mmCIF file of C-alpha atoms and ligand atoms in Angstrom:
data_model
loop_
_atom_site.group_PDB
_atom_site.id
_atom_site.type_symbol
_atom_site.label_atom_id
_atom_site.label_comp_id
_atom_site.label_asym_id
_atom_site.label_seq_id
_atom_site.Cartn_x
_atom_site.Cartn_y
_atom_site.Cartn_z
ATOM 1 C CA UNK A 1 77.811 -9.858 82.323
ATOM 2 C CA UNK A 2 79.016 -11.279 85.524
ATOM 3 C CA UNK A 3 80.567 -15.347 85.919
ATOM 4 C CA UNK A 4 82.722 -16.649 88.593
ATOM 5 C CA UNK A 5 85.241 -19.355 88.181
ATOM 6 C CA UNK A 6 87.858 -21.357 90.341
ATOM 7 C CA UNK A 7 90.978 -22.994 89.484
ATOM 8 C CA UNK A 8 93.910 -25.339 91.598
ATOM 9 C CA UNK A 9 97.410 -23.962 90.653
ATOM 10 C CA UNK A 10 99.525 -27.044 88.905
ATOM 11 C CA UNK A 11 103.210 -28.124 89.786
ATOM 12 C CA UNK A 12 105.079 -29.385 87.049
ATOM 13 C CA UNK A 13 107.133 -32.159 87.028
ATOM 14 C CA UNK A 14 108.548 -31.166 83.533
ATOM 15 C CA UNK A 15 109.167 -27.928 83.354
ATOM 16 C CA UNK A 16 108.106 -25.025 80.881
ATOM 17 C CA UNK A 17 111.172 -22.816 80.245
ATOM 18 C CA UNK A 18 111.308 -21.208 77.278
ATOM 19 C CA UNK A 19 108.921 -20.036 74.228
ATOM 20 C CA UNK A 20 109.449 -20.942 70.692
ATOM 21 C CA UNK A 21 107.314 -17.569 70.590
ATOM 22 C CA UNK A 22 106.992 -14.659 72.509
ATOM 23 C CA UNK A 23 104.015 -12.864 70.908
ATOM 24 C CA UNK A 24 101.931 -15.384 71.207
ATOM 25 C CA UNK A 25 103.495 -17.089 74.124
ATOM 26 C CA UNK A 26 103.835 -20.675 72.735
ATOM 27 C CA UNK A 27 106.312 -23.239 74.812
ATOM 28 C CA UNK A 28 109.387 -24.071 73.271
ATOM 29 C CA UNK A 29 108.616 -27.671 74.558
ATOM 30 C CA UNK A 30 106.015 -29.890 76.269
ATOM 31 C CA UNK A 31 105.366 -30.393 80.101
ATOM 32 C CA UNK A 32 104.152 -32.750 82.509
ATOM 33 C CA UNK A 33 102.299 -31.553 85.889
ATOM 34 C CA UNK A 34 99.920 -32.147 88.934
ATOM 35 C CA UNK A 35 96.660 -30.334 89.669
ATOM 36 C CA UNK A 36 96.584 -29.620 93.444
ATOM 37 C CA UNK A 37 93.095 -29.902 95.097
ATOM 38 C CA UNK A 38 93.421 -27.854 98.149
ATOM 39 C CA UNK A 39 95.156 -24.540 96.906
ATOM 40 C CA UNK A 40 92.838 -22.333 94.997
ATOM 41 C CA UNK A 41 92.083 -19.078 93.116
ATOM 42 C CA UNK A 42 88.563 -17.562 92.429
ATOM 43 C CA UNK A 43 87.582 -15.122 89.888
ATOM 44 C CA UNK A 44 85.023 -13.389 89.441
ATOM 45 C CA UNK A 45 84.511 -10.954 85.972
ATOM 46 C CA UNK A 46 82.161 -8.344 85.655
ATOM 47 C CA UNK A 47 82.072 -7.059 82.456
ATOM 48 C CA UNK A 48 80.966 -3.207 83.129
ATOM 49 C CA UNK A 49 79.941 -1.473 79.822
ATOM 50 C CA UNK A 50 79.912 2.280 81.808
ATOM 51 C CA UNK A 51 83.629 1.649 83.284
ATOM 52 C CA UNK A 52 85.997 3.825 81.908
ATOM 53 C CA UNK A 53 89.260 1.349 83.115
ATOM 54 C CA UNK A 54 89.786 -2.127 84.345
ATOM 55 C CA UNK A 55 90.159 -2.797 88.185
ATOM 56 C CA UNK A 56 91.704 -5.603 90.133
ATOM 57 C CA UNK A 57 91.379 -6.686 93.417
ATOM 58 C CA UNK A 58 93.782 -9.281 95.195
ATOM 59 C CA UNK A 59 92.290 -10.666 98.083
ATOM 60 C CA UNK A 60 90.915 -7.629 99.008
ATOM 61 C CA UNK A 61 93.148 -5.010 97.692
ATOM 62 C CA UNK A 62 93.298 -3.141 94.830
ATOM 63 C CA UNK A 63 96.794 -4.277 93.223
ATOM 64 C CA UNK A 64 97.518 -2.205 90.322
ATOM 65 C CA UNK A 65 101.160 -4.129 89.510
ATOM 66 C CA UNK A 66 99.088 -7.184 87.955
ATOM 67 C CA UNK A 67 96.258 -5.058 86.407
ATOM 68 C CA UNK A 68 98.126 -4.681 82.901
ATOM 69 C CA UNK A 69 98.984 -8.067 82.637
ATOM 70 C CA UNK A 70 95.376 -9.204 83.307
ATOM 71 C CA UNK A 71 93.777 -6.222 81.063
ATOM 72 C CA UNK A 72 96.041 -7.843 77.972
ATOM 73 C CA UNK A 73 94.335 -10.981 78.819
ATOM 74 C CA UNK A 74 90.953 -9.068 78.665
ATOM 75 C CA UNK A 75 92.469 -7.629 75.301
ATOM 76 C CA UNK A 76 93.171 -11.240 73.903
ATOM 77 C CA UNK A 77 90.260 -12.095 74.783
ATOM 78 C CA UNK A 78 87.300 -10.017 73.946
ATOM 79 C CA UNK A 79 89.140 -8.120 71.510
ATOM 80 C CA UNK A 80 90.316 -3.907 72.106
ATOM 81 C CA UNK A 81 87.112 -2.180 72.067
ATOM 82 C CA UNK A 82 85.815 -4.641 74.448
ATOM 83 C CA UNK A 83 83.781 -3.120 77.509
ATOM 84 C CA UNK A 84 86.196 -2.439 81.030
ATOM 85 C CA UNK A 85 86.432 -5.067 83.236
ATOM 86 C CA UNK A 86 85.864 -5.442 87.030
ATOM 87 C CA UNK A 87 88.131 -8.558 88.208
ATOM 88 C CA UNK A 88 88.178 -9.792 91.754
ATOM 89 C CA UNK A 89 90.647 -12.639 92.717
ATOM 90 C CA UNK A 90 90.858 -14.364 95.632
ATOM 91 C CA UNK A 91 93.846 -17.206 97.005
ATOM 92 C CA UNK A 92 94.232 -19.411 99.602
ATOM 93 C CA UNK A 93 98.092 -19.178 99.476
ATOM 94 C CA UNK A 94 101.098 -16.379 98.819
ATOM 95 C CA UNK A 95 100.817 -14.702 95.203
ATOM 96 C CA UNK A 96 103.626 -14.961 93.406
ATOM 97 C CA UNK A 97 105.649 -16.797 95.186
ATOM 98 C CA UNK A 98 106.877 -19.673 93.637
ATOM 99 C CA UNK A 99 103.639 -21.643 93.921
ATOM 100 C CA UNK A 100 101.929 -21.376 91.029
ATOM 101 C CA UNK A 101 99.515 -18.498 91.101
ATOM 102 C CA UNK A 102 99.318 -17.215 87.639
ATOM 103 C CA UNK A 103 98.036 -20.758 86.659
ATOM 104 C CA UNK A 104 95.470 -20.788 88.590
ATOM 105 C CA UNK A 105 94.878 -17.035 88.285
ATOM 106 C CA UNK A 106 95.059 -17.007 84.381
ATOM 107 C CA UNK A 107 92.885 -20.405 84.351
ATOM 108 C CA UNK A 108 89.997 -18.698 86.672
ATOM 109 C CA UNK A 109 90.448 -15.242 85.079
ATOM 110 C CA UNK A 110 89.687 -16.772 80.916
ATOM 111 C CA UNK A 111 87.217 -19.345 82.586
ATOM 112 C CA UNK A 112 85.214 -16.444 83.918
ATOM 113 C CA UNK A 113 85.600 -14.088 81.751
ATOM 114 C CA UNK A 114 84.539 -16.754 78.748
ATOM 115 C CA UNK A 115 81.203 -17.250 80.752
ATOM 116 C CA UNK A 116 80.532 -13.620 81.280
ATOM 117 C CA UNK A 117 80.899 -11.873 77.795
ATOM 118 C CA UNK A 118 79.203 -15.385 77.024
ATOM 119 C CA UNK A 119 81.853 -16.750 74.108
ATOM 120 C CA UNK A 120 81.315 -20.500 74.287
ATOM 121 C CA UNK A 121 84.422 -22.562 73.663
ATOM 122 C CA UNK A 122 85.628 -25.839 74.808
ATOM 123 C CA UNK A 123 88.119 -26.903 77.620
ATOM 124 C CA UNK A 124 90.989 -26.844 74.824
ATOM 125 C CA UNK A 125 89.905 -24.058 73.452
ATOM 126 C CA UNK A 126 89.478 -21.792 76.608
ATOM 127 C CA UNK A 127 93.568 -23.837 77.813
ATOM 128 C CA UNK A 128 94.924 -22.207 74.822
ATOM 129 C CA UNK A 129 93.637 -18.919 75.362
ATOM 130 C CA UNK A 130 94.894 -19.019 79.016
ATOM 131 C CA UNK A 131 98.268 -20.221 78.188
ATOM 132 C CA UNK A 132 98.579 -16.992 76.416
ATOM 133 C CA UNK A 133 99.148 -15.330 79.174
ATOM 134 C CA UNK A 134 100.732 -18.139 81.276
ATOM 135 C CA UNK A 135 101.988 -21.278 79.670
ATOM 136 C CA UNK A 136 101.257 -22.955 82.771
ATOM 137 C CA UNK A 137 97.656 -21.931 83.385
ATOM 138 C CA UNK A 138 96.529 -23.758 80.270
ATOM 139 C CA UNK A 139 97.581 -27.289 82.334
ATOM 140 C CA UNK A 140 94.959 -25.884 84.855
ATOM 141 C CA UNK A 141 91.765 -26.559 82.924
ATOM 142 C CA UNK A 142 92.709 -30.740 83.378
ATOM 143 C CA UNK A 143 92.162 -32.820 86.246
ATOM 144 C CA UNK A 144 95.349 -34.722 88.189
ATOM 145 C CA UNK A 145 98.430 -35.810 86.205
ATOM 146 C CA UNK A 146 98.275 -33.461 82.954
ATOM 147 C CA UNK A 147 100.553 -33.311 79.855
ATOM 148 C CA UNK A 148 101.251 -30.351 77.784
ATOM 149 C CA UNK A 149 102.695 -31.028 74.181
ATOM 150 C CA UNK A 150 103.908 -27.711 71.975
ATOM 151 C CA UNK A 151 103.594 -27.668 68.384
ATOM 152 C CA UNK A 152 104.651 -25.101 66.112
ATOM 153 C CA UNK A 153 101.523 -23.294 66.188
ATOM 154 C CA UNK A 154 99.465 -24.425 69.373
ATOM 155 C CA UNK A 155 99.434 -26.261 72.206
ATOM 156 C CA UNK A 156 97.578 -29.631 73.172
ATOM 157 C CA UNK A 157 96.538 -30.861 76.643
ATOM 158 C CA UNK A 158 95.017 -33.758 78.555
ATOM 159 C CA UNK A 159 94.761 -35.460 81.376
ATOM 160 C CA UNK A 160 97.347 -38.625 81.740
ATOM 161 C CA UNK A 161 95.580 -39.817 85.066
ATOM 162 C CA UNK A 162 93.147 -39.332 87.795
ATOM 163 C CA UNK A 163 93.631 -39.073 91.209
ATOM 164 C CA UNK A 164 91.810 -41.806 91.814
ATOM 165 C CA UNK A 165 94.174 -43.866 89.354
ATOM 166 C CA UNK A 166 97.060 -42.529 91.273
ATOM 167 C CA UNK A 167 96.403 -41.080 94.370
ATOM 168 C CA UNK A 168 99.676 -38.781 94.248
ATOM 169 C CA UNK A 169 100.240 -36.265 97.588
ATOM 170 C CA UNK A 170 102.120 -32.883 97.230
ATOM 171 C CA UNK A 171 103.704 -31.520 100.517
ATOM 172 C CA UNK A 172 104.834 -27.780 99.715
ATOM 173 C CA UNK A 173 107.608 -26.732 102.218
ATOM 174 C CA UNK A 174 107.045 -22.681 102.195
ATOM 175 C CA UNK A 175 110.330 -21.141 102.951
ATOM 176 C CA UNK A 176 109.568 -17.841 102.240
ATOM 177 C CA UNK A 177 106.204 -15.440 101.827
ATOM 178 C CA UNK A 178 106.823 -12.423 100.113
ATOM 179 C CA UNK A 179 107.125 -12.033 96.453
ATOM 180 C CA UNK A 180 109.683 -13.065 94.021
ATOM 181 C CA UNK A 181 112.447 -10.500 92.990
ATOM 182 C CA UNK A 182 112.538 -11.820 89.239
ATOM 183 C CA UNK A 183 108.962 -12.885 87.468
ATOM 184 C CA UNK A 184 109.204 -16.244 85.362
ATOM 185 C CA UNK A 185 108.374 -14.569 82.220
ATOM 186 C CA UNK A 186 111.737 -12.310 82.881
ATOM 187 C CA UNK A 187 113.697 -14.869 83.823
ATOM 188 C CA UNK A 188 113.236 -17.486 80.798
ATOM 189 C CA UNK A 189 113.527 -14.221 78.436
ATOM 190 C CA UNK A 190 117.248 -14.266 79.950
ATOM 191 C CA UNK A 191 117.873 -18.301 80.259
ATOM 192 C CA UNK A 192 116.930 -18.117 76.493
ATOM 193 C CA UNK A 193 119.600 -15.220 75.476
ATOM 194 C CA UNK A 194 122.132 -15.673 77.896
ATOM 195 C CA UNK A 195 122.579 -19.607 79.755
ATOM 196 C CA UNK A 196 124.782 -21.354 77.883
ATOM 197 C CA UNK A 197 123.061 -24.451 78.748
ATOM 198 C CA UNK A 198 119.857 -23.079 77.275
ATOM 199 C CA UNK A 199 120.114 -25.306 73.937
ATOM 200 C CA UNK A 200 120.657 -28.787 75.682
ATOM 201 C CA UNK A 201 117.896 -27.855 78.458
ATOM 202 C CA UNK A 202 115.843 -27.733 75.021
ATOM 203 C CA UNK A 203 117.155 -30.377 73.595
ATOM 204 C CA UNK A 204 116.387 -33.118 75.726
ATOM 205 C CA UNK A 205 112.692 -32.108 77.233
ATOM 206 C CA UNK A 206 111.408 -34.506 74.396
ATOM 207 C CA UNK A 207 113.449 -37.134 75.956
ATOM 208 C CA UNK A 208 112.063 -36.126 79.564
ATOM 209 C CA UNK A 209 108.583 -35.617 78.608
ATOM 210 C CA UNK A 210 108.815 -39.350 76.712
ATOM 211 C CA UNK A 211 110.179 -40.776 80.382
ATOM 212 C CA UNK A 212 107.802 -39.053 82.624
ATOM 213 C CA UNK A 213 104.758 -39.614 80.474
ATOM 214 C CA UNK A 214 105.767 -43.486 80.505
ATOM 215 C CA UNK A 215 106.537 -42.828 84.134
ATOM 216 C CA UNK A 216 102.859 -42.346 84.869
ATOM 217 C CA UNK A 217 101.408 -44.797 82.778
ATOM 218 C CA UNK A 218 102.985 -47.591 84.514
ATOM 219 C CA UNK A 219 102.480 -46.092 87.662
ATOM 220 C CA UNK A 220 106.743 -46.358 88.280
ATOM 221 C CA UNK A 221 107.108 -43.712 91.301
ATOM 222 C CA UNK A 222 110.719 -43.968 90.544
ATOM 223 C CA UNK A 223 110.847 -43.381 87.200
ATOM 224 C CA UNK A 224 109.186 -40.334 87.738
ATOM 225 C CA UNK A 225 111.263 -39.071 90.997
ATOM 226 C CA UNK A 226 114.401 -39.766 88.897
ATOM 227 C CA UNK A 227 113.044 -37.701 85.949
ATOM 228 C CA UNK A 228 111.375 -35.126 87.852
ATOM 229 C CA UNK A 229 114.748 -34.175 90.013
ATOM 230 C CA UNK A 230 116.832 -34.381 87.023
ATOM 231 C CA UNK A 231 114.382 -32.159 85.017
ATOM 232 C CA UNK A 232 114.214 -29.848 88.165
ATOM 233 C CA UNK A 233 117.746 -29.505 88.925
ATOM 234 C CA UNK A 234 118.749 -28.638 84.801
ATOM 235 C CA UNK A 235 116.253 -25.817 84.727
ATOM 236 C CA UNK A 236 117.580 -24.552 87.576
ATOM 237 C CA UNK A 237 121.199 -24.751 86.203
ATOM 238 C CA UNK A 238 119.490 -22.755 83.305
ATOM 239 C CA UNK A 239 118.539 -19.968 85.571
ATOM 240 C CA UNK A 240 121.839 -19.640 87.918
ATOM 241 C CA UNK A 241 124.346 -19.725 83.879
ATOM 242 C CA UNK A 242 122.242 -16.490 83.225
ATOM 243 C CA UNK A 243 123.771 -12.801 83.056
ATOM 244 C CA UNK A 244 123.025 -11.700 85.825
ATOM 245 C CA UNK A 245 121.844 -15.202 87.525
ATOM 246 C CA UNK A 246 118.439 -16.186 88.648
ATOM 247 C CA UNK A 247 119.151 -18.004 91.652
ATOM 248 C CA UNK A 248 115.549 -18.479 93.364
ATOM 249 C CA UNK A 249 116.564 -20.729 96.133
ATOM 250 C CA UNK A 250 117.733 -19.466 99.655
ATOM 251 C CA UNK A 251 119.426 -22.001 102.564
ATOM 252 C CA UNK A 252 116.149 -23.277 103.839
ATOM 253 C CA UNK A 253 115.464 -24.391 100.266
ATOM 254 C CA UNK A 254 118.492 -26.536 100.514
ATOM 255 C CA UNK A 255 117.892 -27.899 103.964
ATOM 256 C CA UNK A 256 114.282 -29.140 102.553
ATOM 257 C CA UNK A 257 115.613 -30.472 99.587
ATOM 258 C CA UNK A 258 118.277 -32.641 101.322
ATOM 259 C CA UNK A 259 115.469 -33.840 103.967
ATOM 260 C CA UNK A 260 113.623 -35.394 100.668
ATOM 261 C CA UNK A 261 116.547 -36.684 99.391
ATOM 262 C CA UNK A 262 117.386 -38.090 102.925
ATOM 263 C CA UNK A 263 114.297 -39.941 103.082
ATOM 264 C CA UNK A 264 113.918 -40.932 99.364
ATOM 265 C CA UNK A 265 117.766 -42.930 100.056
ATOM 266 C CA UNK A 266 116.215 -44.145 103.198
ATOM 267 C CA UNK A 267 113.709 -45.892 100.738
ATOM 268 C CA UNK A 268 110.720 -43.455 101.188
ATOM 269 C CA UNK A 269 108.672 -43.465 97.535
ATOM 270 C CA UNK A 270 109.165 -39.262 97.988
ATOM 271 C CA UNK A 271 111.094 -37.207 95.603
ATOM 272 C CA UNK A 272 111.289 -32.833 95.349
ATOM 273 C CA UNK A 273 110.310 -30.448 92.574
ATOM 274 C CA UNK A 274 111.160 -26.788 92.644
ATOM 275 C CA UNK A 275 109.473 -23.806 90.692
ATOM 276 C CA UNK A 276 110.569 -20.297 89.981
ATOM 277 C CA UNK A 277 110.383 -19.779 93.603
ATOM 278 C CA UNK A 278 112.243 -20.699 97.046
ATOM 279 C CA UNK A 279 109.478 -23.427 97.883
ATOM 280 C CA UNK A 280 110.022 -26.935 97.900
ATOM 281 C CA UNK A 281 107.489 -29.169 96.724
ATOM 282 C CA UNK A 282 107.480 -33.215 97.675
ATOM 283 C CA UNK A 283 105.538 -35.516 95.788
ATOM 284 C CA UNK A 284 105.150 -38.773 97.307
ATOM 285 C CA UNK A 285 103.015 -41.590 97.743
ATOM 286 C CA UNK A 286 99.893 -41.588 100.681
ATOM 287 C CA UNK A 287 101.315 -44.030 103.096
ATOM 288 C CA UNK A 288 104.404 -41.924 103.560
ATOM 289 C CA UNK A 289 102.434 -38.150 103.769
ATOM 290 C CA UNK A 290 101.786 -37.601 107.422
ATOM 291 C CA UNK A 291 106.185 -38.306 107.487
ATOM 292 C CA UNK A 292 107.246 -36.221 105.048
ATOM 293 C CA UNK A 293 104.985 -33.445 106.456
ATOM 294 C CA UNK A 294 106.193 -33.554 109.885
ATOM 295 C CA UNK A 295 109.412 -33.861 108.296
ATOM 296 C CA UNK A 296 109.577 -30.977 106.168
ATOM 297 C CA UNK A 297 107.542 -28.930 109.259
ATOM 298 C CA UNK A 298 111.060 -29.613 111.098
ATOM 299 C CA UNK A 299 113.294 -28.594 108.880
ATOM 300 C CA UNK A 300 115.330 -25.331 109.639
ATOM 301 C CA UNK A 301 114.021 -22.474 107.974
ATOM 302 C CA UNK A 302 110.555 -24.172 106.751
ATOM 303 C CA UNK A 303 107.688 -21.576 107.512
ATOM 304 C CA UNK A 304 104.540 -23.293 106.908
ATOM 305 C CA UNK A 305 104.058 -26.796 105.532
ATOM 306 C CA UNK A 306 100.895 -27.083 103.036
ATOM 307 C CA UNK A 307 99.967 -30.798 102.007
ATOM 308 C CA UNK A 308 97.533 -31.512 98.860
ATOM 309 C CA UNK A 309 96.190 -34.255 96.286
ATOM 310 C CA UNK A 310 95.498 -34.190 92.932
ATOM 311 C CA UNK A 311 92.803 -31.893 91.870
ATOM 312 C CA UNK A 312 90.273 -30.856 88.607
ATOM 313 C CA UNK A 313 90.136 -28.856 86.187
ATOM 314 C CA UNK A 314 88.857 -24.488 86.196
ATOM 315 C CA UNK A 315 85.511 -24.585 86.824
ATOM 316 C CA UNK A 316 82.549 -22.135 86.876
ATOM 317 C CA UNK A 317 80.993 -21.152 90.180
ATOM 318 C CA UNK A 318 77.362 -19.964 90.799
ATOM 319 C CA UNK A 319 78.877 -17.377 92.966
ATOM 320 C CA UNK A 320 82.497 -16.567 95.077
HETATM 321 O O1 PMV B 401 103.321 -20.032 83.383
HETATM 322 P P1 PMV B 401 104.440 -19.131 83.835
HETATM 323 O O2 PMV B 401 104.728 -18.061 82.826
HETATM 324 O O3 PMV B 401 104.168 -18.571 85.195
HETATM 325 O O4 PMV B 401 105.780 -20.012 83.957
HETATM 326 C C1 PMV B 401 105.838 -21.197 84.726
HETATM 327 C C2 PMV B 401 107.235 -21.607 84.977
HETATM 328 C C3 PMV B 401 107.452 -22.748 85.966
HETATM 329 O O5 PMV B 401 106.473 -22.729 86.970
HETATM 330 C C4 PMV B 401 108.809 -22.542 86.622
HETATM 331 C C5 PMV B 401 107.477 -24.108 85.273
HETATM 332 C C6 PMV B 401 106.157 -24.724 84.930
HETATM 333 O O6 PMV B 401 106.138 -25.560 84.012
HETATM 334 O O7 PMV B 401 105.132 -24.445 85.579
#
């Protein structure tokens, strides 16, 4: 009745911004991202039949703001007269703050939770019920470069390429630590009803998707830099149409961005991708890490620099 699991948040590259639907939280279009290697999330489920109410623990501390988000996952699950649920999470990096935690949180929490009430179920299977909860935590159950395609009932998602195939490097310039003001799930709700630029966003993620998908194939670094920006930048345009805006970034944000873009026209293969957060993220190639690092560590207003490579998939653990 008790399983542990880890996951690696993922970054995409094609962003998920919208739902086609809300109750059962299906994309409105496919996505392209990277498993990271060196962030992580563990989970560990104990499934307590005497409990009278679910508990969660962040890194420590009981955190009752995420405890009804992770009990409907725990509902979806195991059904509602399923036995109360003692959930323990632990991160290596700020919650909810633009880096990708409820992927790997969601990806742990239905990896774990699958082991301990013992349902079985494959790697799709087990994606699909994560992405439930968060469309981007089903892309954490693949290893490396991962694409996410939406159909009109249910997802699909696999691995385009290994690290080893391409050895891809993430440097995440952290700009700020504390938590969001607006969660992702709010803010798309308002990008669908109120950007005006909602509809073309839509419209041309096929088109995206297509680019960056042939992007990685052929191993074309600038393909993917061109499409990744672009796709970057017009879900961000989404987000600062809305009534009332969602503008994520603050002037640190900026100053990292333009040092990527300083060194990508410089000829560095190093391009930026940006979340529902403040952070920067640069994806680049391995000989020119260790220069974007130091870098992005210089830029004005950059707090902490965290590099990665590509990573795998959820995964139990015999113990946290
Ligand atoms: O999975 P959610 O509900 O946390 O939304 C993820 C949204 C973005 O991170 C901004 C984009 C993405 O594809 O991961």
């Amino acid at each position: 009745m008790r399983a542990h699991a880890v996951a690696q948040p993922n970054i995409a590259l094609v962003k998920y911004w919208g739902k086609r639907d809300t109750g059962i939280n299906l994309p409105a279009a496919g996505s392209l991202s990277l498993t990271l290697d060196s962030l992580w999330t563990r989970m560990s489920v104990e499934l307590a039949d005497g409990a009278e109410s679910d508990t969660l623990s962040v890194n420590g501390a009981p955190d009752s703001t995420k405890l009804a988000r992770v009990s409907a996952c725990l509902d979806r699950l195991l059904g509602p007269s399923r036995p109360k649920a003692i959930v323990e999470s632990e991160s290596n990096f700020p919650v909810a703050a633009g880096l990708a935690s409820s992927s790997s949180a969601f990806a742990a929490l239905v990896m774990a939770t699958a082991k301990a009430a013992e349902l079985g179920g494959d790697t799709l299977s087990l994606a699909r019920l994560a992405g439930a909860s968060s469309g981007s935590a089903a892309r954490s159950f693949y290893v490396g470069i991962v694409e996410l395609t939406a159909g009109d009932r249910e997802i699909d998602v696999r691995c385009l390429a290994r690290a080893r195939e391409w050895p891809l490097r993430i440097v995440i310039a952290i700009t700020e630590h504390g938590p969001k003001r607006t969660g992702s799930g709010e803010a798309m709700t308002r990008s669908a009803a109120t950007s005006p630029f909602y509809r073309t966003w839509l419209e041309r993620q096929d088109g995206d998707l297509d680019a960056a998908r042939k992007a990685v194939i052929e191993r074309d670094f600038d393909r993917l830099a061109d499409v990744a920006e672009l796709n970057c930048l017009k879900m961000h345009s989404v987000m600062w149409t809305c009534r009332p805006p969602v503008v994520y970034w603050n002037g640190a944000t900026l100053n990292a961005m333009e040092t990527v873009r300083a060194m990508r026209r410089a000829g560095a293969p190093v391009f930026f991708t940006i979340d529902a957060g403040p952070q920067v993220k640069a994806v680049c190639l391995p000989d020119v890490c260790d220069e974007v690092t130091a870098a992005l560590a210089a830029t004005a207003g950059v707090k902490q620099v965290m590099v990665s490579g590509l990573g795998s998939g959820a995964r139990l653990q015999d113990q946290c």
